[in-house]
Every structure is written in C-alpha cells, then in structure tokens.
Coordinates of C-alpha atoms (C1' of nucleotides) in Angstrom, one line a residue:
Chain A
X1313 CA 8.6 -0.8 -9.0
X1314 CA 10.0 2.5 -8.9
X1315 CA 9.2 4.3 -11.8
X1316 CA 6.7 8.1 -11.2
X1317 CA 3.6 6.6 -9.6
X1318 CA 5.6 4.5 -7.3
X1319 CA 7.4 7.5 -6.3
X1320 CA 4.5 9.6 -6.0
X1321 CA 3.1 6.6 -4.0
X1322 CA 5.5 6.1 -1.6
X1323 CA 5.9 10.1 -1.5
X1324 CA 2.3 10.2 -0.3
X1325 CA 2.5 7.8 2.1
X1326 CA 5.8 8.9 4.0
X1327 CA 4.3 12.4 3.5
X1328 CA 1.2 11.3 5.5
X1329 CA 3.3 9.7 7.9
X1330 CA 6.3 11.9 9.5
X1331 CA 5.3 15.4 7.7
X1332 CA 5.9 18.1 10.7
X1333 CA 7.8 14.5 12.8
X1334 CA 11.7 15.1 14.1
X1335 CA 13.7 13.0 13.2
X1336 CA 15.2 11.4 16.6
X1337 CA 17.8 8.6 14.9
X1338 CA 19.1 7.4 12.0
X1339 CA 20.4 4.1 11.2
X1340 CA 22.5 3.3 7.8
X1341 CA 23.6 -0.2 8.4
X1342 CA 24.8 -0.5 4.8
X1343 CA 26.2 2.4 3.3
X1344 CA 27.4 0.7 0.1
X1345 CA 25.4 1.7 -2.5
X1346 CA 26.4 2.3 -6.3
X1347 CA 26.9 5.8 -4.6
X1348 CA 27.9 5.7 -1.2
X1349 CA 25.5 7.4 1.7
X1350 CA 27.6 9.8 3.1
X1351 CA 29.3 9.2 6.3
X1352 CA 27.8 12.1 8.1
X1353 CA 23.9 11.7 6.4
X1354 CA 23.0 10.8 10.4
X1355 CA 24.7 13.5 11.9
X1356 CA 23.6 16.0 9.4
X1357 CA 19.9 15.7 9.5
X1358 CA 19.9 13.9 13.3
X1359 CA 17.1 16.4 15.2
X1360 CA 15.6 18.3 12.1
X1361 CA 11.9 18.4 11.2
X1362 CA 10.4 16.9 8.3
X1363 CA 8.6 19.8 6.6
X1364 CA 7.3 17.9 3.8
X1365 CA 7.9 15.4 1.5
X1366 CA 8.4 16.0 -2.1
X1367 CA 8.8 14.0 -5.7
X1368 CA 10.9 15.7 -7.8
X1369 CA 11.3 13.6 -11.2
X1370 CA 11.8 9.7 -10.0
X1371 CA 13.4 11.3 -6.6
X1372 CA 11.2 11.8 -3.1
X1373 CA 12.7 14.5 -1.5
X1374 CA 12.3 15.8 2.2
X1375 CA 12.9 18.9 2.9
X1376 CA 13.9 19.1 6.5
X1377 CA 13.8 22.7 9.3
X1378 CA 17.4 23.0 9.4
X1379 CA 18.4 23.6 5.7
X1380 CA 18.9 20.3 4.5
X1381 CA 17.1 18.3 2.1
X1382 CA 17.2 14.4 1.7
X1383 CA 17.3 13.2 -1.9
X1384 CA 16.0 9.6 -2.3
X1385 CA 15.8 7.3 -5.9
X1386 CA 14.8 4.0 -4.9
X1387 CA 16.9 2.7 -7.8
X1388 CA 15.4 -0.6 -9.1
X1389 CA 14.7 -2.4 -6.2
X1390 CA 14.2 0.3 -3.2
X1391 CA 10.9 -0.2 -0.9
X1392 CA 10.0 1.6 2.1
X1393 CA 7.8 0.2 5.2
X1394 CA 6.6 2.2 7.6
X1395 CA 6.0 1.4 11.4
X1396 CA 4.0 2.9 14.6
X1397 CA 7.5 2.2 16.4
X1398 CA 10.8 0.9 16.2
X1399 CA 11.0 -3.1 15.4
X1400 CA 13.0 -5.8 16.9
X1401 CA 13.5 -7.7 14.1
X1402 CA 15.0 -6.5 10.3
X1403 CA 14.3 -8.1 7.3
X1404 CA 17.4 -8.9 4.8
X1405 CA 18.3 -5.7 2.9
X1406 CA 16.7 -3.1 5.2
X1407 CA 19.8 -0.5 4.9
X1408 CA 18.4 2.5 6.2
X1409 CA 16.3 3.2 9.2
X1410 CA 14.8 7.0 10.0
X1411 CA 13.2 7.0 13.8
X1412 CA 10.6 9.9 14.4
X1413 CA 8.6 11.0 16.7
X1414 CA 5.4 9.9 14.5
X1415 CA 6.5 6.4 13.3
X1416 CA 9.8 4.5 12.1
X1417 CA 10.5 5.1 8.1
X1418 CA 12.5 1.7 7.0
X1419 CA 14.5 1.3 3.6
X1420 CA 15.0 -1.5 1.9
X1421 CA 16.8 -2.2 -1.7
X1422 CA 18.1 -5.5 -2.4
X1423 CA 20.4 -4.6 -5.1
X1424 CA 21.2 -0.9 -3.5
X1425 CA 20.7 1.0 -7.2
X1426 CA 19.4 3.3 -5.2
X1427 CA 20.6 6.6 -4.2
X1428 CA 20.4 8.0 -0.4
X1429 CA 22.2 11.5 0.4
X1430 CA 21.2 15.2 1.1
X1431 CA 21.7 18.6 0.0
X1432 CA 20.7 22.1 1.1
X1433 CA 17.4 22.6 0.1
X1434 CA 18.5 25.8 -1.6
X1435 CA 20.8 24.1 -4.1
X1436 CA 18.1 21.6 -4.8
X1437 CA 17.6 23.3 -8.1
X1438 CA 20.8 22.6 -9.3
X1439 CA 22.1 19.3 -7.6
X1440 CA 23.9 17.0 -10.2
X1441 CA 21.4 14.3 -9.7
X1442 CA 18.0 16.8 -10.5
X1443 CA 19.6 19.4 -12.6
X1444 CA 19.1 17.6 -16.1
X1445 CA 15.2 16.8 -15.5
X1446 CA 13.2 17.1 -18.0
X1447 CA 9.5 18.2 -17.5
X1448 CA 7.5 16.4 -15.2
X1449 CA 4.4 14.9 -17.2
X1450 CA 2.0 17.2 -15.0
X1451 CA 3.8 20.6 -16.0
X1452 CA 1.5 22.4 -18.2
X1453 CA 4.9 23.6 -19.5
X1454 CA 4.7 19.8 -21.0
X1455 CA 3.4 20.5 -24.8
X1456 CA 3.1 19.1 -28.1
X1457 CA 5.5 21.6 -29.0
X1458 CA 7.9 21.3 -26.8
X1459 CA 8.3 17.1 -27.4
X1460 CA 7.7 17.9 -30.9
X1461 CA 11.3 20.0 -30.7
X1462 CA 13.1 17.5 -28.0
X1463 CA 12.1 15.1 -30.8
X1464 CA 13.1 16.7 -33.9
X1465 CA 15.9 14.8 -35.6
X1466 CA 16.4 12.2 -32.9
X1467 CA 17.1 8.7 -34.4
X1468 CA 16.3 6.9 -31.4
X1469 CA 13.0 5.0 -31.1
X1470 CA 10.2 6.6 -29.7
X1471 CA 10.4 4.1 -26.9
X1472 CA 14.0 4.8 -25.8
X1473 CA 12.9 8.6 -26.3
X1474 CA 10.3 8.3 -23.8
X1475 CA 12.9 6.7 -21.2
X1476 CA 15.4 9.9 -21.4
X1477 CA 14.8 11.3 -18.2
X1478 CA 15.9 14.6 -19.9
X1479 CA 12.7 15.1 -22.0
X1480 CA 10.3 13.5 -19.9
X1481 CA 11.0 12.7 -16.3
X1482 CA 9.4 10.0 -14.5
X1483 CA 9.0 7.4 -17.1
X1484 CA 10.1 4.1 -17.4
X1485 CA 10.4 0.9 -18.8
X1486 CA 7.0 -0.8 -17.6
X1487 CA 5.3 2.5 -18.5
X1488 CA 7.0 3.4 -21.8
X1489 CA 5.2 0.8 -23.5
X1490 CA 2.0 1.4 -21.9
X1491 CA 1.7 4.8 -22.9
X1492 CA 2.5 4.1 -26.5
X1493 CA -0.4 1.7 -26.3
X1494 CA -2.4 3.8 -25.4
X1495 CA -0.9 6.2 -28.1
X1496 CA -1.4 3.8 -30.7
X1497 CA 2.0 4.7 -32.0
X1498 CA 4.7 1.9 -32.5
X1499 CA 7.3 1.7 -30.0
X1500 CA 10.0 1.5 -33.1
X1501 CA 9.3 4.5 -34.9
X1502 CA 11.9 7.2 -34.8
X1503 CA 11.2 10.2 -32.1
X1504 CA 12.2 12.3 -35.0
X1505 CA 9.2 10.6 -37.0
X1506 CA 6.7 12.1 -34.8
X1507 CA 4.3 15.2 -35.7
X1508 CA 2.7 17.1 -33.4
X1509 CA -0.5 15.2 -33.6
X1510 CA 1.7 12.3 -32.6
X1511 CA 3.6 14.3 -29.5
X1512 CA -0.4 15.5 -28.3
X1513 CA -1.3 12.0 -28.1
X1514 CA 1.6 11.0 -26.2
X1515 CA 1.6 13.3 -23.5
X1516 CA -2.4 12.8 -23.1
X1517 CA -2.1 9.3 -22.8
X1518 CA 1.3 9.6 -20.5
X1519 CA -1.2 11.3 -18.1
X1520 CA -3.7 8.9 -18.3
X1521 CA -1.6 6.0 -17.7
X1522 CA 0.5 7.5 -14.9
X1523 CA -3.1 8.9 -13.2
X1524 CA -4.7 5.9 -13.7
X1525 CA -1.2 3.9 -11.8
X1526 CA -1.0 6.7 -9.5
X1527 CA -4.8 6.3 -8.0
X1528 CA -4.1 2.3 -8.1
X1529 CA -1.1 2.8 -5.8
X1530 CA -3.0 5.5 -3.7
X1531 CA -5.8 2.7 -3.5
X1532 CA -3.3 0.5 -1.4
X1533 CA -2.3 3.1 0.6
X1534 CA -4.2 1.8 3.7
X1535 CA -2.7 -1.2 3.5
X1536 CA 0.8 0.1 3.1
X1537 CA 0.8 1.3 7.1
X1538 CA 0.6 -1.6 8.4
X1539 CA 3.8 -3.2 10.0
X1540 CA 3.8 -5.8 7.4
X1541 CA 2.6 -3.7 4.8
X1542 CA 4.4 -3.0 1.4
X1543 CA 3.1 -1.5 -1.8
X1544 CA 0.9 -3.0 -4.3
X1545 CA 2.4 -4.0 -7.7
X1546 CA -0.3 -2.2 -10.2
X1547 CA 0.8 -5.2 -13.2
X1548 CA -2.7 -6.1 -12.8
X1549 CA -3.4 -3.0 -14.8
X1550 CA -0.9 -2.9 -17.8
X1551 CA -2.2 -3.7 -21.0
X1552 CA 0.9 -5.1 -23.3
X1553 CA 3.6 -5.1 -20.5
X1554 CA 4.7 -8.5 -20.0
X1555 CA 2.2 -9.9 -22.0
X1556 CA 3.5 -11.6 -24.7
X1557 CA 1.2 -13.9 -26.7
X1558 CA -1.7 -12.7 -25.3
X1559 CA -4.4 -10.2 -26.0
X1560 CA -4.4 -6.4 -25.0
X1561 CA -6.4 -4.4 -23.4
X1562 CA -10.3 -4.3 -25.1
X1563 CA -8.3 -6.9 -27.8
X1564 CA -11.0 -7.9 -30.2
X1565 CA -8.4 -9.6 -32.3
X1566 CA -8.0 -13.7 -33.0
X1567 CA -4.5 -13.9 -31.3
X1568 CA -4.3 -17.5 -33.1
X1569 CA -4.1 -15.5 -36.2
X1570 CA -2.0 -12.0 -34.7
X1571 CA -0.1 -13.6 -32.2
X1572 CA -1.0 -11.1 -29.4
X1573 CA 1.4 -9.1 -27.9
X1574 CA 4.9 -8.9 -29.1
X1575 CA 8.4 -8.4 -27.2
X1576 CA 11.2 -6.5 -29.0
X1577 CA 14.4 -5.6 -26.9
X1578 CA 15.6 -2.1 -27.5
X1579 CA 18.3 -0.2 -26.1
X1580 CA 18.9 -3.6 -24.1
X1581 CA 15.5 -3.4 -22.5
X1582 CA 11.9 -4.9 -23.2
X1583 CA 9.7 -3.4 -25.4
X1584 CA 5.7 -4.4 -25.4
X1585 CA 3.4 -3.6 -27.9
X1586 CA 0.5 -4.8 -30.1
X1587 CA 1.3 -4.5 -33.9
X1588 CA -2.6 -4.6 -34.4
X1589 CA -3.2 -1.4 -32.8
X1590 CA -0.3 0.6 -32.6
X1591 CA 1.2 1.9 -36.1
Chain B
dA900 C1' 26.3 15.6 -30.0
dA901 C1' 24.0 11.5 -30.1
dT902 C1' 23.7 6.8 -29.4
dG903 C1' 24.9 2.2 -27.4
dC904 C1' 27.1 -0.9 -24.1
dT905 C1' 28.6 -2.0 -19.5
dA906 C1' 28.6 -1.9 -14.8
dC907 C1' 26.5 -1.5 -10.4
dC908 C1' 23.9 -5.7 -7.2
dT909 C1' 20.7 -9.5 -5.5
dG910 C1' 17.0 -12.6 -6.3
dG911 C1' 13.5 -15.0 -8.9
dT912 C1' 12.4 -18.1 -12.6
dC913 C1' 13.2 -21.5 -16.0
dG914 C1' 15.3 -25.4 -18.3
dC915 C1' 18.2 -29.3 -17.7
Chain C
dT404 C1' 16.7 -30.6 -5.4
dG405 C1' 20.5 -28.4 -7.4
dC406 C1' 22.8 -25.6 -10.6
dG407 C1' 23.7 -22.4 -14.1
dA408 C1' 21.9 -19.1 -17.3
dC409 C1' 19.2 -15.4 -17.8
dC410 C1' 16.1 -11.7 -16.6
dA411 C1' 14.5 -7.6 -13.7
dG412 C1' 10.8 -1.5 -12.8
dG413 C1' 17.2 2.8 -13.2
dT414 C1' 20.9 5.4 -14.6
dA415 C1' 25.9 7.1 -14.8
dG416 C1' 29.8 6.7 -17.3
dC417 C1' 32.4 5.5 -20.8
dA418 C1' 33.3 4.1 -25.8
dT419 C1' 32.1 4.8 -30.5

DNA sequence: AATGCTACCTGGTCGC
DNA sequence: TGCGACCAGGTAGCAT
C-alpha cells in the first residue's frame, strides 16, 4: 500500500482529522519495530498540538506546537484508522494509538517495517531517515535534465532506477512499472540508456500516474472515517501490475499470439510490463 | 562508488 | 483441512 499516493492519502486524511487537535494520550503497545519507537515518544509529544500534517518523500510527518515533529513510514504493511473516540476493542497489530481532542488516530502494521519516532522540527531537514531524498515528483526542480544526469552512466535498469529513493522519492514497486507503461520505455533498459526525450516522458507520466492514484485514494476518503473504515486499494487502476497473461490498458493486441503482460524479477522484486508497447 | 543480497516480520495464497 | 513453500506495496546495512 504504502508507496506516494498512499502517503499522501493517508496524510490528507489524518490532516483533516486532528490538524490544530492536542494530543491528550499516547499508547505504543508494541514498540518493536525493525527500529524501535523510542521509549519516551509518549512523553515527548504527550499535550502538544498538531499543527499540520505533512508528506515528506514516503514519510507523513506532523509537526507538533512544542518543537517536535513525528516522522512516520508505514513500511510495507502500516495502515491507519481513524475514530470519533477511543475504542473498546483493538484489532491484532494495532501498535500505536494517538488520543486527541478531535478523534483517536490508530496504527496498525502487521509486519512493523515501519518506522515511528520524532525529531525537532528544525532538524527535520537533515534527519538521517529524510536527508538523502531525492526530488519529490511534484518539484518543478524535477527535470529532464536533472534525471538525465542522476542517470548518466548508471548500469542499473531503469526500473530499479526509478525505485532509488535518492533520485526520485516516492516511488515504488507497484508504481515503477506503471509509469514506465505509460512511458513506453522497457523496464530493462539501462538508466544510463536514457536520453532526455526518454527522462521528459518519465517524469510526465510519473505525474500522471501518481495524480491519477492520488485522486483514486482521495475518492475514498469519505469512507476512510468511518470506524470501520480503511483505505481503498487503487489495483483496480494499474495497467500491467500484476497482470500477467493478460492485456494492458487500451490493449488492442491478440494476447493468444503476445502473451499479454510479462513478469521479470529484478533486483529481487517484480517487474510488469508489456513488450508490445514498451521498447 | 555502484550494485546486489539479506534481513527485518506476519499473513495470504497456492499446490500437494 | 492441514502443511509447507513462496510471495508481498520498503529500505538499511552489509558484502562484493
């Protein structure tokens, strides 16, 4: 789930739900992460404002009125629900609960890849975990030039290129191979291949995809505040993306003949793409 | 420096 | 229905 437009997704909705709340108690019933919460995250931030919520790369950050910020990467597996008022009963895997005085924040993450601490907002900038960002796909700082250098000489696939966090944040596997569907451009062609024809298509079709996922996810907001609400999946939308054998998107192809979609593994993950379109 | 592999976890699915 | 094997949207850290 977690990849930008999740984030931006659940950003949105806890942003809608406590901005300008206090948080009045804080609950980590499991602290074991991969990275441990630390002991005193409940003390710390225990009686601060929420000023706003923010998504910084794959992280939602809140930035609270007494200094601190809360840095939050739902890993692989992290979901939020959000509740009118505290609950009597917990699901399996809900690790951290935020009380405020608008509504009840819960955190869930069955396999706890994700990460839960705070910093002070002013060393956001530099904090180990958002320091090595690349650009966000919405920074108009994000240009064919720019990729088209990041790129140059890289012997990785384009695909694994698109997943480093440190040229492009906010990208990941499911998206990946959207994008370079909607490219055109073969998921195992060298970054260093690319021209800057290649690197303009890219980043216009990563904002299209991510828009297009990001106003899907906005679309189940509404239903996301409800006690037994959780976020929509937006797989209902990909095009190649675990789709293998059949057509893609607007396919006018006889997949008897082509096969449809194909799966590759690279850098130990799933690739999608159709060898029809993309070249 | 760049690239690849493994580990961190639980749960769902598939084949036998 | 049970069991094991394998796969999963992320990323840090280590080995090569």
């Amino acid at each position: 789930m977690p990849e930008l437009p999740e984030v931006e997704t659940v950003k949105t909705a806890i942003d809608n739900a406590v901005r300008g709340a206090k948080i009045l108690r804080i609950e980590v019933r499991n602290q074991n992460f991969k990275e441990r919460i630390p002991e005193d995250f409940a003390d710390k931030l225990c009686g601060a404002k929420i000023e706003s919520v923010e998504r910084i790369a794959k992280y939602m950050v809140l930035k609270l009125s007494n200094g601190f910020s809360i840095i939050w990467h739902l890993g692989m597996s992290g979901r939020f629900r959000i509740y009118d008022k505290v609950q009597d009963t917990l699901e399996k895997h809900d690790h951290v609960i935020i009380e405020t005085s608008e509504g009840v924040i819960v955190y869930n993450d069955a396999r706890r890849f994700g990460v839960v601490t705070y910093c002070k907002i002013e060393e956001l900038g530099k904090h180990r975990l958002l320091d090595k960002a690349g650009l966000d796909p919405f920074d108009e700082r994000l240009e064919a030039r720019y990729l088209f250098e990041k790129f140059e000489g890289m012997r990785s696939p384009i695909k694994v290129a698109l997943l480093d966090q440190r040229i492009i944040n906010g990208i990941g596997n499911i998206y990946a191979s959207e994008i370079l569907f909607e490219a055109n451009i073969l998921p195992t062609k060298f970054a260093g291949e690319m021209k800057i024809k290649d690197c303009e298509k890219i980043i216009f079709a990563t904002r299209k995809v991510l828009t297009k996922a990001i106003e899907a996810g906005g679309s189940t907001l509404k239903d996301y505040q409800k006690p037994d609400g959780s976020l929509g999946y937006f797989q209902n939308l990909h095009c190649v993306y675990n789709k293998t054998g059949q057509q893609c998107c607007n396919c006018t192809c006889d997949i008897k003949k082509t096969g449809g979609v194909k799966k590759i593994v690279q850098a130990g993950r799933s690739t999608f793409y159709c060898p029809v379109k993309q070249k």
